Every structure is written in C-alpha cells, then in structure tokens.
Amino acid sequence: MNAKEPQGTASRRAALRLMDAVLRKGLPLEAALDTAARDLKRPDDRAFAHAMVAEALRRLTDLDALIDSATKKPLPDDSKARAALRIALVQALAMDTPHHAAISTVLPLVDGGPRRLVHGVFSTLTKKGAALPELPSLPGNVRHRWQQAWGGLVVEAASRALATPPPLDLIFKDDAALDRLQCSCESRNPAAPNDETGLLLPQEHGEAHPLSLMPRHLRLPRDTHVPGLPGYVEGDWWVQDISASMPARLLGEGKGKTALDLCAAPGGKTMQLAAAGYDVTAVDASEKRLERLAENLARTKLNAKTIAVDVMKWEPKEKVDAILLDAPCSATGIFRRHPDVLYRARPRIIAALAEGQKAMLDRTAGWLEPGGTLVYSVCSLEPEEGEQVVEAFLADHLDFQILPIRSGEIAEGMTPSSEGYLRILPGILADHGGADGFFMVRMRRS
C-alpha cells in the first residue's frame, strides 16, 4: 500500500480491476478474482473486493441511473470515473460503509478532472439522500429478453431473486444420512442457533427452519457454516441447489446399470448417480475441476470413474444405459448467485452456446443403448439453449421420444410442461427461498 493512501484503498483498486474484467473482458467473476486481487495479502481484503463487485453487479442498472442523474451528460460506460463511482456508491448505499470511508478510499484511484468529478457526484448524491430501490433493476437487454420469453411476472420475480442471496441446499447420499442430521438437530437446544454450525433449528414464532422439499434434500439458512454441520466429515451430503439436483433424479435407480455423466465437474450429479447405484463414468474437459470431483467422491465414499477429455473428441468403448448431459451454457439461471452472468451472456454468446449444445447432443446420443434414457439439462433461462435445442434434436433423431416428467418426481411447486419437460423459472419456490433457473428434459431411445 502506498503510504499516502487511506487504509483499504488496495481492496478498492482490486475491485476496479475485477469489475473491468467482468464488464469489459467478459470474464467470470470467480475466474477473474485471483488476478484482480493479486496485490491483496489478507483473505478479508480479498473477500471484501469480491463482495463490492458482486453487490455492484446486482445493483449496476440502478447505480448507473443515480450517477447519470447527477452529471450533465452521461459518462462513458467504461470510464474509470463511472467505475469508481459504482464502487463508492455501492458501499455507501448497499453495504453500510461510512460515506467518508467509501469515497476517501476510491479517490486515490482517479486523477485530475475525473477525481474532482467523482468527488462531486458522490457528494451531490449522498447529501440529497439518494437511495437504491428495494428491488434491483435487471439490465435492460435482459429484462426485454425475459419479458418476451416468460412475461412480466417472471421478470418481477427475477428482480426479487436478485435482491436476496439464495439459501443453502444439501443433498444426501441416502435416507439414513438425512435421518442422522435431522436427529442430530433435534438433540440440540431448539431455542437458538448452534454457535459452531450456525444451523437454525426448528423454532416457533416464524423463525427460520431447516426445510425438506424432496427426499434426500434439506434447505438451510444461507449463512450456515457448512464444515461444522454433522455429517460433513463423514461424507453424508454435499451442497447442491435443488434445481441442479433434479436432472440426476430423473434417471431413477441405477442398480446394475451404466451411466455417463458428461460435463460432470464439480460432481454433484455424479455423486447422485453413484448413490443411486449406477456404474458411473464422469467426463469433463477440465482436469482441475475433476480433481475437485475426486475430492468430493473421496469425502462421500462414493465410486465413479473419471476421464479428463473433451466429449467432442472422445467416445466410450461401449454403449450405456443412461446419459446425463448437463451441457455448458450461458448459466443465466444462476444469476442470483453469480450476477456477472447478466452482463456476460450476450445474445451472440447465447447463440454460439446453443449451436455447441446441439452438436454435443447429436454426438453423445449415439452412445446410448436402445431403450436407454438420456437427460439433457442447462442452468439457463434462455429458450434457445433449452426448448429450441430439444426441438431441433427430436426433429433429427426420430428414434428418441420425450419421456414425460411426472409431478411426483420433482419438488412440490415445480410443474412439468405439457410437452413433458421441466422449466424452472424465477418465482418457483419463492416462499421457500426460490430455486436456480433450469431446463431439463428426459428422452428415451426406442
């Protein structure tokens, strides 16, 4: 740190780099963090830089509207002055940072006229009591796209989802593992959260409860301390959003059957299939991500073969009974966890991903035994990556038919479409903390 700079300036400098990496270079927030925060030695400084940018991305449309209301003409989107104001204002208006600290740690990052501009705009807005709306506004292009695809109620629900970080979902490898955690919870004092785990136990007067929305599922408050929960070391469960757990559930029990989990890392679906009795081969192009999958398998004491290879350059020696293809996608369905996707997933990128998904589905479908089952899924809210991919596939593969998803196979509150697939939109399970956006379809080869 420069001796003349206020303490905390380094984390704001890292935040500016991180925001630039997302908005200008199109990099994922998590992937860009190491480089952006390269000068930060303390984990809490690094975490704060990440938190500032994540919150700024949630509120970017509204932050920019405030900035534009206080300037004679709009600042360029990529100007350093606008970026510095975003970082200063999100601290002051959304993160409870004292105003003097929010601005004094940002001013050293801009020079000359832009510095005076940043100070003047910040002072004008804070002195007149500027505030952010209760619900964040979606970026205009995203709002328009989702309005056309899903309607105004879904757009409003998406804004509500963006305002609130999601809860924590645990998926259990068997019923006994869930029973063990529930029994452990019931044996603790129900009057208050456990200090070690942070777990809020069933309580009266409307306080938070652990909630099971499906077999082998438990939903906990988002600030639960995961490693301290009973059963973590023993490998009884893993963290996985309820939506992400649905595709593997659709394949059912697997004793005596073989399965391919394609694009498998970090392994939640692989573990589900292994726990269901399948002889699983997990394929992913990233060796690093497969290392994490292997760690998860070791902790949960579940077995699966892993292969680090691009599925477009590989094929199995034998056909299999089941295939789960959770294809690479825009990931717009997980915007409440990763708000950067709202700015990175542009129409051109969505179209390119859809073409890749079609090619991947075409290639891998031939690896399925006649009578076998294929589940295709994406954590995307874009019809181009879900419904339209499947329509094109079925038109070209007359030996495949949709095997309709039934209400009893999925969480209560989720409804299959008339075509038999499942589209999970913002607003679903809203009273229980919501769910990530997803599309999935189950098909059988005749």
Short mmCIF file of C-alpha atoms in Angstrom, two decimals, residues 86-315:
data_model
loop_
_atom_site.label_atom_id
_atom_site.label_comp_id
_atom_site.label_asym_id
_atom_site.label_seq_id
_atom_site.Cartn_x
_atom_site.Cartn_y
_atom_site.Cartn_z
CA ARG A 86 -20.07 2.47 -8.76
CA ILE A 87 -17.66 1.12 -6.14
CA ALA A 88 -18.05 4.11 -3.83
CA LEU A 89 -21.85 4.28 -4.08
CA VAL A 90 -22.49 0.57 -3.63
CA GLN A 91 -20.55 0.70 -0.38
CA ALA A 92 -22.38 3.75 0.89
CA LEU A 93 -25.89 2.79 -0.25
CA ALA A 94 -25.93 -1.01 -0.04
CA MET A 95 -23.11 -2.16 2.24
CA ASP A 96 -23.33 0.22 5.22
CA THR A 97 -19.83 1.60 4.68
CA PRO A 98 -19.47 5.10 6.18
CA HIS A 99 -19.64 7.70 3.42
CA HIS A 100 -16.23 9.20 4.20
CA ALA A 101 -14.58 5.76 4.00
CA ALA A 102 -16.40 4.85 0.79
CA ILE A 103 -15.19 7.94 -1.07
CA SER A 104 -11.76 8.50 0.50
CA THR A 105 -10.58 5.00 -0.46
CA VAL A 106 -11.72 5.43 -4.07
CA LEU A 107 -10.41 8.93 -4.85
CA PRO A 108 -6.72 7.85 -4.95
CA LEU A 109 -7.66 5.60 -7.89
CA VAL A 110 -8.57 8.52 -10.18
CA ASP A 111 -6.57 11.62 -11.07
CA GLY A 112 -7.17 15.20 -12.16
CA GLY A 113 -10.57 16.18 -13.52
CA PRO A 114 -12.12 12.70 -13.09
CA ARG A 115 -11.15 12.81 -9.41
CA ARG A 116 -13.00 16.08 -8.89
CA LEU A 117 -15.94 14.70 -10.85
CA VAL A 118 -16.14 11.54 -8.73
CA HIS A 119 -15.99 13.54 -5.51
CA GLY A 120 -18.62 15.99 -6.74
CA VAL A 121 -21.11 13.37 -7.95
CA PHE A 122 -20.72 11.27 -4.80
CA SER A 123 -21.21 14.32 -2.56
CA THR A 124 -24.25 15.51 -4.52
CA LEU A 125 -25.97 12.14 -4.32
CA THR A 126 -25.22 11.39 -0.69
CA LYS A 127 -26.12 14.88 0.54
CA LYS A 128 -29.55 14.71 -1.06
CA GLY A 129 -30.17 11.27 0.45
CA ALA A 130 -30.03 9.20 -2.73
CA ALA A 131 -31.10 5.58 -2.24
CA LEU A 132 -31.24 2.38 -4.26
CA PRO A 133 -34.65 0.79 -4.93
CA GLU A 134 -35.68 -2.15 -2.76
CA LEU A 135 -35.67 -4.48 -5.77
CA PRO A 136 -32.70 -4.29 -8.16
CA SER A 137 -33.48 -3.48 -11.79
CA LEU A 138 -32.42 -6.06 -14.35
CA PRO A 139 -30.21 -4.85 -17.20
CA GLY A 140 -32.43 -3.53 -19.98
CA ASN A 141 -31.48 -6.15 -22.57
CA VAL A 142 -32.01 -9.00 -20.10
CA ARG A 143 -35.35 -7.59 -18.96
CA HIS A 144 -36.52 -7.31 -22.57
CA ARG A 145 -35.35 -10.83 -23.44
CA TRP A 146 -37.00 -12.47 -20.44
CA GLN A 147 -40.15 -10.35 -20.81
CA GLN A 148 -40.58 -11.69 -24.32
CA ALA A 149 -39.80 -15.29 -23.35
CA TRP A 150 -41.59 -15.60 -20.00
CA GLY A 151 -43.66 -12.48 -19.28
CA GLY A 152 -43.72 -9.68 -16.75
CA LEU A 153 -44.39 -11.79 -13.65
CA VAL A 154 -41.19 -13.76 -14.20
CA VAL A 155 -39.21 -10.55 -14.74
CA GLU A 156 -40.52 -9.18 -11.44
CA ALA A 157 -39.71 -12.47 -9.71
CA ALA A 158 -36.19 -12.31 -11.14
CA SER A 159 -35.69 -8.87 -9.59
CA ARG A 160 -36.83 -10.24 -6.24
CA ALA A 161 -34.46 -13.20 -6.58
CA LEU A 162 -31.58 -10.88 -7.44
CA ALA A 163 -32.20 -8.89 -4.24
CA THR A 164 -31.75 -11.86 -1.92
CA PRO A 165 -28.79 -14.29 -1.84
CA PRO A 166 -30.08 -17.88 -2.04
CA PRO A 167 -30.35 -20.35 0.85
CA LEU A 168 -28.18 -23.44 1.22
CA ASP A 169 -29.37 -26.79 -0.15
CA LEU A 170 -27.89 -30.10 0.99
CA ILE A 171 -28.34 -33.33 -0.99
CA PHE A 172 -27.92 -36.59 0.95
CA LYS A 173 -26.49 -39.81 -0.40
CA ASP A 174 -29.19 -41.89 1.30
CA ASP A 175 -32.19 -41.59 3.59
CA ALA A 176 -30.18 -42.73 6.61
CA ALA A 177 -27.75 -39.81 6.15
CA LEU A 178 -30.63 -37.33 6.20
CA ASP A 179 -32.11 -39.00 9.27
CA ARG A 180 -28.77 -38.75 11.09
CA LEU A 181 -28.53 -34.98 10.52
CA GLN A 182 -32.16 -34.41 11.49
CA CYS A 183 -31.74 -36.47 14.66
CA SER A 184 -28.59 -34.51 15.50
CA CYS A 185 -30.53 -31.26 15.03
CA GLU A 186 -33.39 -32.40 17.23
CA SER A 187 -31.00 -33.37 20.01
CA ARG A 188 -29.65 -29.80 20.21
CA ASN A 189 -31.25 -26.95 22.13
CA PRO A 190 -34.01 -25.65 19.81
CA ALA A 191 -34.06 -22.25 21.46
CA ALA A 192 -31.15 -20.80 19.46
CA PRO A 193 -28.76 -21.48 16.59
CA ASN A 194 -25.79 -23.68 17.41
CA ASP A 195 -22.69 -21.48 17.70
CA GLU A 196 -20.45 -23.95 15.94
CA THR A 197 -22.65 -24.84 12.98
CA GLY A 198 -24.75 -21.73 12.53
CA LEU A 199 -27.66 -24.12 11.93
CA LEU A 200 -31.05 -22.66 12.71
CA LEU A 201 -33.12 -25.43 14.25
CA PRO A 202 -36.92 -25.79 14.01
CA GLN A 203 -38.37 -22.96 16.02
CA GLU A 204 -41.63 -21.26 16.81
CA HIS A 205 -42.71 -17.67 16.14
CA GLY A 206 -41.86 -17.74 12.43
CA GLU A 207 -38.07 -18.06 12.72
CA ALA A 208 -36.03 -19.97 10.14
CA HIS A 209 -36.41 -23.74 9.87
CA PRO A 210 -34.47 -26.45 8.08
CA LEU A 211 -36.84 -27.48 5.30
CA SER A 212 -37.01 -30.67 3.25
CA LEU A 213 -38.57 -30.06 -0.17
CA MET A 214 -37.82 -33.52 -1.60
CA PRO A 215 -36.47 -36.88 -0.50
CA ARG A 216 -32.78 -36.64 0.46
CA HIS A 217 -32.89 -32.84 0.49
CA LEU A 218 -32.58 -30.25 3.26
CA ARG A 219 -32.64 -26.46 2.92
CA LEU A 220 -30.79 -24.36 5.48
CA PRO A 221 -30.16 -20.62 6.00
CA ARG A 222 -27.60 -19.18 3.60
CA ASP A 223 -25.12 -18.26 6.35
CA THR A 224 -24.90 -21.82 7.71
CA HIS A 225 -21.30 -22.86 8.44
CA VAL A 226 -21.00 -25.91 6.19
CA PRO A 227 -17.89 -27.71 7.57
CA GLY A 228 -19.35 -27.55 11.10
CA LEU A 229 -22.54 -29.41 10.20
CA PRO A 230 -22.98 -33.00 11.39
CA GLY A 231 -22.15 -35.46 8.62
CA TYR A 232 -19.79 -33.22 6.65
CA VAL A 233 -16.60 -35.09 7.56
CA GLU A 234 -18.41 -38.42 7.25
CA GLY A 235 -19.45 -37.53 3.69
CA ASP A 236 -23.19 -37.91 4.28
CA TRP A 237 -24.12 -35.00 2.00
CA TRP A 238 -22.93 -32.27 -0.34
CA VAL A 239 -24.05 -28.75 -1.24
CA GLN A 240 -26.16 -28.59 -4.42
CA ASP A 241 -29.04 -26.31 -5.37
CA ILE A 242 -32.33 -28.16 -5.55
CA SER A 243 -32.72 -27.32 -9.25
CA ALA A 244 -29.29 -28.74 -10.06
CA SER A 245 -30.23 -31.96 -8.26
CA MET A 246 -33.29 -32.60 -10.46
CA PRO A 247 -31.65 -33.93 -13.68
CA ALA A 248 -29.96 -36.87 -11.95
CA ARG A 249 -33.16 -37.67 -10.05
CA LEU A 250 -34.95 -38.12 -13.38
CA LEU A 251 -32.79 -41.14 -14.20
CA GLY A 252 -34.12 -43.05 -11.17
CA GLU A 253 -32.49 -46.02 -9.50
CA GLY A 254 -29.44 -47.45 -11.23
CA LYS A 255 -28.53 -50.79 -9.71
CA GLY A 256 -26.93 -52.92 -12.40
CA LYS A 257 -26.94 -50.06 -14.93
CA THR A 258 -24.19 -47.99 -16.54
CA ALA A 259 -24.28 -44.21 -16.85
CA LEU A 260 -22.26 -41.39 -18.35
CA ASP A 261 -22.23 -38.03 -16.60
CA LEU A 262 -20.97 -35.64 -19.28
CA CYS A 263 -19.51 -32.24 -18.40
CA ALA A 264 -19.61 -33.64 -14.88
CA ALA A 265 -17.46 -31.45 -12.63
CA PRO A 266 -17.67 -30.44 -9.83
CA GLY A 267 -19.57 -33.67 -9.33
CA GLY A 268 -22.91 -33.20 -7.59
CA LYS A 269 -24.76 -35.14 -10.27
CA THR A 270 -22.04 -37.80 -10.41
CA MET A 271 -22.45 -38.38 -6.68
CA GLN A 272 -26.22 -38.59 -7.05
CA LEU A 273 -25.89 -41.23 -9.77
CA ALA A 274 -23.33 -43.21 -7.78
CA ALA A 275 -25.57 -43.06 -4.70
CA ALA A 276 -28.47 -44.33 -6.84
CA GLY A 277 -26.42 -47.43 -7.71
CA TYR A 278 -25.18 -46.59 -11.21
CA ASP A 279 -21.78 -47.65 -12.51
CA VAL A 280 -20.83 -44.07 -13.40
CA THR A 281 -18.20 -42.64 -15.69
CA ALA A 282 -17.78 -38.89 -15.20
CA VAL A 283 -16.33 -36.99 -18.17
CA ASP A 284 -15.13 -33.38 -18.08
CA ALA A 285 -12.66 -31.37 -20.12
CA SER A 286 -11.08 -29.72 -17.06
CA GLU A 287 -8.52 -31.73 -15.11
CA LYS A 288 -8.59 -29.16 -12.30
CA ARG A 289 -12.36 -29.42 -11.92
CA LEU A 290 -12.12 -33.22 -11.99
CA GLU A 291 -9.67 -33.02 -9.08
CA ARG A 292 -12.42 -31.33 -7.08
CA LEU A 293 -14.84 -34.06 -8.17
CA ALA A 294 -12.39 -36.71 -6.98
CA GLU A 295 -12.12 -34.95 -3.61
CA ASN A 296 -15.90 -34.94 -3.31
CA LEU A 297 -16.08 -38.63 -4.16
CA ALA A 298 -13.42 -39.44 -1.56
CA ARG A 299 -15.24 -37.48 1.15
CA THR A 300 -18.59 -39.11 0.40
CA LYS A 301 -17.06 -42.58 -0.11
CA LEU A 302 -18.83 -42.93 -3.45
CA ASN A 303 -17.29 -44.51 -6.55
CA ALA A 304 -17.09 -43.29 -10.12
CA LYS A 305 -14.59 -43.43 -12.96
CA THR A 306 -13.32 -40.03 -14.10
CA ILE A 307 -11.97 -39.10 -17.53
CA ALA A 308 -10.47 -35.71 -18.36
CA VAL A 309 -11.35 -35.16 -22.01
CA ASP A 310 -13.50 -33.03 -24.29
CA VAL A 311 -16.63 -35.05 -25.06
CA MET A 312 -16.49 -33.81 -28.65
CA LYS A 313 -13.13 -35.60 -29.06
CA TRP A 314 -13.94 -38.84 -27.20
CA GLU A 315 -16.37 -41.70 -27.23
#
